[in-house]
Amino acid sequence: DADVTQTPRNRITKTGKRIMLECSQTKGHDRMYWYRQDPGLGLRLIYYSFDVKDINKGEISDGYSVSRQAQAKFSLSLESAIPNQTALYFCATSDLSLAGDEQFFGPGTRLTVL
Amino acid sequence: QKEVEQNSGPLSVPEGAIASLNCTYSDRGSQSFFWYRQYSGKSPELIMFIYSNGDKEDGRFTAQLNKASQYVSLLIRDSQPSDSATYLCADDPGGYQKVTFGIGTKLQVIP
């Protein structure tokens, strides 16, 4: 079974719609992240949470919001989707180890906004 | 703002050759460095981490770190077509600071 799961895996929506992407993990990690990936731009951090009561903006948080419902769940919302939010979205978790802040990624959600 | 720089490629090498992937970083305080491999349409997966100056070897992979020059590299020996992927470099400042990823270098291993 996957340690980090994302739902949905694919979503096509229209401009102006509200969208929620969900992430769940069974790794027991405190830290969770949301990234988007666009061709030529790499992984860009949207929001991150170091524990249930901690939420921080990343480099591209405008147009997005998040909710950390529990240690295991971190949701990303697009309140009013726009076409330039079309991208591949990854959730990740981490916990400090000998390797540092190694991140474990979910399978990704491909979002298309028409 | 912290930066991690990588050449986006593609880097093309023949099968059996050594692939050399390079990364520079701006934050002198960074403590650990990661190399992730990402196949097209898939999620990144960790293949190497390094935190001490010098070389670290794991099978066909060798990570090299030079903190004075702020330079990290990944060598892949005996490259195989299955190594064709994008390789992401990331730096970890430690503590409560977040990891920063480079844009990744696309590697193509030609049979």
Short mmCIF file of C-alpha atoms in Angstrom, two decimals:
data_model
loop_
_atom_site.label_atom_id
_atom_site.label_comp_id
_atom_site.label_asym_id
_atom_site.label_seq_id
_atom_site.Cartn_x
_atom_site.Cartn_y
_atom_site.Cartn_z
CA ASP A 1 0.00 0.00 0.00
CA ALA A 2 1.17 3.50 -0.83
CA ASP A 3 2.45 5.55 2.11
CA VAL A 4 1.39 8.89 0.59
CA THR A 5 -1.83 8.98 -1.39
CA GLN A 6 -3.44 11.76 -3.37
CA THR A 7 -6.99 12.12 -4.62
CA PRO A 8 -8.05 12.65 -7.29
CA ARG A 9 -5.25 11.51 -9.59
CA ASN A 10 -6.62 13.44 -12.54
CA ARG A 11 -9.09 16.28 -12.66
CA ILE A 12 -10.43 18.47 -15.41
CA THR A 13 -12.39 21.51 -14.34
CA LYS A 14 -13.55 24.87 -15.60
CA THR A 15 -12.39 28.37 -14.80
CA GLY A 16 -13.98 29.71 -11.63
CA LYS A 17 -14.73 26.35 -10.04
CA ARG A 18 -13.60 25.47 -6.52
CA ILE A 19 -11.32 22.46 -6.39
CA MET A 20 -9.93 20.48 -3.47
CA LEU A 21 -6.98 18.14 -3.71
CA GLU A 22 -6.49 15.75 -0.83
CA CYS A 23 -3.41 14.09 0.58
CA SER A 24 -3.20 11.33 3.17
CA GLN A 25 -0.15 9.61 4.63
CA THR A 26 0.49 6.57 6.76
CA LYS A 27 4.16 7.32 7.41
CA GLY A 28 3.49 9.09 10.70
CA HIS A 29 5.40 12.16 9.55
CA ASP A 30 4.75 15.58 11.05
CA ARG A 31 5.80 17.60 8.00
CA MET A 32 3.66 17.85 4.89
CA TYR A 33 4.01 19.89 1.72
CA TRP A 34 2.17 20.83 -1.46
CA TYR A 35 4.16 21.46 -4.65
CA ARG A 36 3.25 22.16 -8.22
CA GLN A 37 5.40 21.18 -11.15
CA ASP A 38 5.38 22.85 -14.53
CA PRO A 39 7.65 22.03 -17.49
CA GLY A 40 10.86 24.03 -17.25
CA LEU A 41 10.03 25.41 -13.79
CA GLY A 42 10.72 22.45 -11.57
CA LEU A 43 9.01 21.87 -8.23
CA ARG A 44 7.62 24.99 -6.64
CA LEU A 45 6.40 25.02 -3.06
CA ILE A 46 2.82 26.20 -2.49
CA TYR A 47 2.29 25.58 1.24
CA TYR A 48 3.93 23.56 3.96
CA SER A 49 3.08 22.43 7.47
CA PHE A 50 5.56 21.27 10.08
CA ASP A 51 2.85 20.05 12.42
CA VAL A 52 -0.94 20.14 12.75
CA LYS A 53 -1.00 23.68 14.13
CA ASP A 54 1.62 25.07 11.77
CA ILE A 55 0.79 26.33 8.25
CA ASN A 56 3.24 28.33 6.14
CA LYS A 57 3.09 29.91 2.71
CA GLY A 58 5.55 28.78 0.12
CA GLU A 59 6.85 30.70 -2.86
CA ILE A 60 3.61 30.57 -4.90
CA SER A 61 0.68 30.53 -2.44
CA ASP A 62 -1.51 33.13 -4.18
CA GLY A 63 -4.77 31.57 -5.35
CA TYR A 64 -4.39 28.56 -3.06
CA SER A 65 -5.36 27.67 0.51
CA VAL A 66 -4.71 24.64 2.67
CA SER A 67 -6.13 22.78 5.62
CA ARG A 68 -4.27 20.39 7.92
CA GLN A 69 -7.11 18.32 9.33
CA ALA A 70 -4.90 15.86 11.20
CA GLN A 71 -1.31 14.71 11.23
CA ALA A 72 -2.14 12.39 8.35
CA LYS A 73 -4.19 14.73 6.16
CA PHE A 74 -3.32 17.90 4.27
CA SER A 75 -5.70 19.37 1.69
CA LEU A 76 -5.06 21.97 -0.99
CA SER A 77 -7.90 24.16 -2.28
CA LEU A 78 -8.18 26.33 -5.33
CA GLU A 79 -11.00 28.71 -4.47
CA SER A 80 -11.57 29.89 -8.03
CA ALA A 81 -9.52 27.90 -10.51
CA ILE A 82 -7.83 29.65 -13.43
CA PRO A 83 -6.11 28.13 -16.50
CA ASN A 84 -2.58 28.96 -15.35
CA GLN A 85 -3.15 26.66 -12.38
CA THR A 86 -3.05 23.76 -14.82
CA ALA A 87 -0.13 21.68 -13.55
CA LEU A 88 1.00 18.48 -11.87
CA TYR A 89 0.52 18.76 -8.10
CA PHE A 90 2.50 16.73 -5.60
CA CYS A 91 1.98 16.21 -1.91
CA ALA A 92 5.04 15.23 0.12
CA THR A 93 5.84 14.31 3.70
CA SER A 94 9.05 14.33 5.69
CA ASP A 95 10.46 13.69 9.10
CA LEU A 96 13.95 14.63 10.18
CA SER A 97 16.35 11.72 10.00
CA LEU A 98 20.05 11.05 9.56
CA ALA A 99 19.52 12.00 5.94
CA GLY A 100 18.08 15.35 6.95
CA ASP A 101 14.69 16.39 5.66
CA GLU A 102 14.17 13.61 3.11
CA GLN A 103 10.84 14.07 1.37
CA PHE A 104 8.47 11.31 0.30
CA PHE A 105 6.15 12.17 -2.55
CA GLY A 106 2.67 11.08 -3.42
CA PRO A 107 1.83 9.93 -6.95
CA GLY A 108 0.66 13.36 -8.05
CA THR A 109 -2.58 14.93 -9.26
CA ARG A 110 -2.78 16.17 -12.82
CA LEU A 111 -5.09 19.17 -12.84
CA THR A 112 -6.39 20.81 -16.00
CA VAL A 113 -8.33 24.06 -15.80
CA LEU A 114 -10.20 24.93 -18.98
CA GLN B 1 16.33 33.94 -1.73
CA LYS B 2 18.07 30.60 -1.69
CA GLU B 3 18.79 29.12 -5.09
CA VAL B 4 19.72 25.71 -6.38
CA GLU B 5 20.95 25.83 -9.96
CA GLN B 6 20.94 22.99 -12.44
CA ASN B 7 21.28 22.82 -16.19
CA SER B 8 17.93 21.61 -17.50
CA GLY B 9 19.59 19.57 -20.28
CA PRO B 10 18.90 17.28 -21.92
CA LEU B 11 22.18 15.57 -21.22
CA SER B 12 22.69 12.72 -23.66
CA VAL B 13 25.18 9.93 -22.97
CA PRO B 14 25.71 6.58 -24.67
CA GLU B 15 24.86 3.39 -22.83
CA GLY B 16 27.75 2.28 -20.63
CA ALA B 17 29.23 5.76 -20.27
CA ILE B 18 29.49 7.89 -17.13
CA ALA B 19 26.79 10.53 -16.73
CA SER B 20 27.80 13.60 -14.73
CA LEU B 21 25.07 15.80 -13.30
CA ASN B 22 25.94 19.06 -11.61
CA CYS B 23 24.29 21.42 -9.14
CA THR B 24 25.32 24.64 -7.39
CA TYR B 25 23.64 26.20 -4.38
CA SER B 26 23.62 29.65 -2.85
CA ASP B 27 23.05 28.98 0.86
CA ARG B 28 26.37 28.40 2.61
CA GLY B 29 24.44 27.19 5.65
CA SER B 30 22.92 24.22 3.84
CA GLN B 31 23.75 21.00 5.61
CA SER B 32 22.47 18.12 3.49
CA PHE B 33 21.94 17.60 -0.19
CA PHE B 34 19.66 15.22 -1.99
CA TRP B 35 19.45 13.75 -5.44
CA TYR B 36 16.01 12.65 -6.58
CA ARG B 37 15.19 10.78 -9.76
CA GLN B 38 11.90 11.48 -11.52
CA TYR B 39 10.60 9.44 -14.42
CA SER B 40 8.26 11.22 -16.80
CA GLY B 41 4.81 11.64 -15.24
CA LYS B 42 5.90 10.03 -11.98
CA SER B 43 6.81 11.37 -8.58
CA PRO B 44 10.40 12.09 -7.46
CA GLU B 45 12.18 9.39 -5.48
CA LEU B 46 15.33 9.80 -3.42
CA ILE B 47 18.42 8.05 -4.77
CA MET B 48 21.27 9.67 -2.81
CA PHE B 49 21.92 12.08 0.02
CA ILE B 50 25.21 13.57 1.16
CA TYR B 51 26.21 15.87 4.01
CA SER B 52 29.99 15.57 4.25
CA ASN B 53 32.57 16.98 1.89
CA GLY B 54 33.93 14.38 -0.49
CA ASP B 55 32.43 11.41 -2.25
CA LYS B 56 29.67 9.01 -1.30
CA GLU B 57 29.17 5.87 -3.34
CA ASP B 58 26.12 3.63 -3.63
CA GLY B 59 26.27 1.04 -6.37
CA ARG B 60 26.60 2.79 -9.72
CA PHE B 61 25.89 6.18 -8.15
CA THR B 62 28.43 8.55 -6.59
CA ALA B 63 27.49 11.85 -5.01
CA GLN B 64 30.19 14.49 -4.60
CA LEU B 65 30.03 17.52 -2.33
CA ASN B 66 32.35 20.51 -2.21
CA LYS B 67 31.04 22.99 0.37
CA ALA B 68 33.79 25.53 -0.28
CA SER B 69 32.71 25.78 -3.92
CA GLN B 70 29.01 25.22 -3.09
CA TYR B 71 28.88 22.44 -5.63
CA VAL B 72 27.17 19.04 -5.64
CA SER B 73 27.38 16.45 -8.35
CA LEU B 74 26.00 13.02 -9.15
CA LEU B 75 27.93 10.51 -11.23
CA ILE B 76 26.19 7.54 -12.76
CA ARG B 77 28.58 4.84 -13.95
CA ASP B 78 27.74 2.30 -16.64
CA SER B 79 24.66 4.32 -17.61
CA GLN B 80 21.65 2.30 -18.69
CA PRO B 81 18.60 3.33 -20.75
CA SER B 82 16.57 2.82 -17.56
CA ASP B 83 18.53 5.71 -16.02
CA SER B 84 16.83 8.07 -18.48
CA ALA B 85 14.92 10.45 -16.23
CA THR B 86 15.06 13.91 -14.72
CA TYR B 87 17.42 14.29 -11.76
CA LEU B 88 16.53 16.87 -9.14
CA CYS B 89 19.09 18.34 -6.78
CA ALA B 90 17.85 19.70 -3.45
CA ASP B 91 19.51 21.43 -0.51
CA ASP B 92 18.44 21.13 3.11
CA PRO B 93 19.43 23.99 5.41
CA GLY B 94 18.33 21.96 8.40
CA GLY B 95 16.11 22.70 11.35
CA TYR B 96 12.87 24.48 10.55
CA GLN B 97 13.95 25.75 7.14
CA LYS B 98 12.49 24.16 4.05
CA VAL B 99 14.25 22.19 1.36
CA THR B 100 14.85 23.95 -1.98
CA PHE B 101 14.78 22.02 -5.25
CA GLY B 102 16.57 22.77 -8.50
CA ILE B 103 14.65 22.57 -11.78
CA GLY B 104 16.20 19.20 -12.60
CA THR B 105 18.46 17.90 -15.36
CA LYS B 106 16.95 15.61 -17.96
CA LEU B 107 19.24 12.67 -18.72
CA GLN B 108 18.90 10.59 -21.87
CA VAL B 109 20.91 7.37 -22.13
CA ILE B 110 21.19 6.32 -25.75
CA PRO B 111 21.29 2.52 -26.41
#
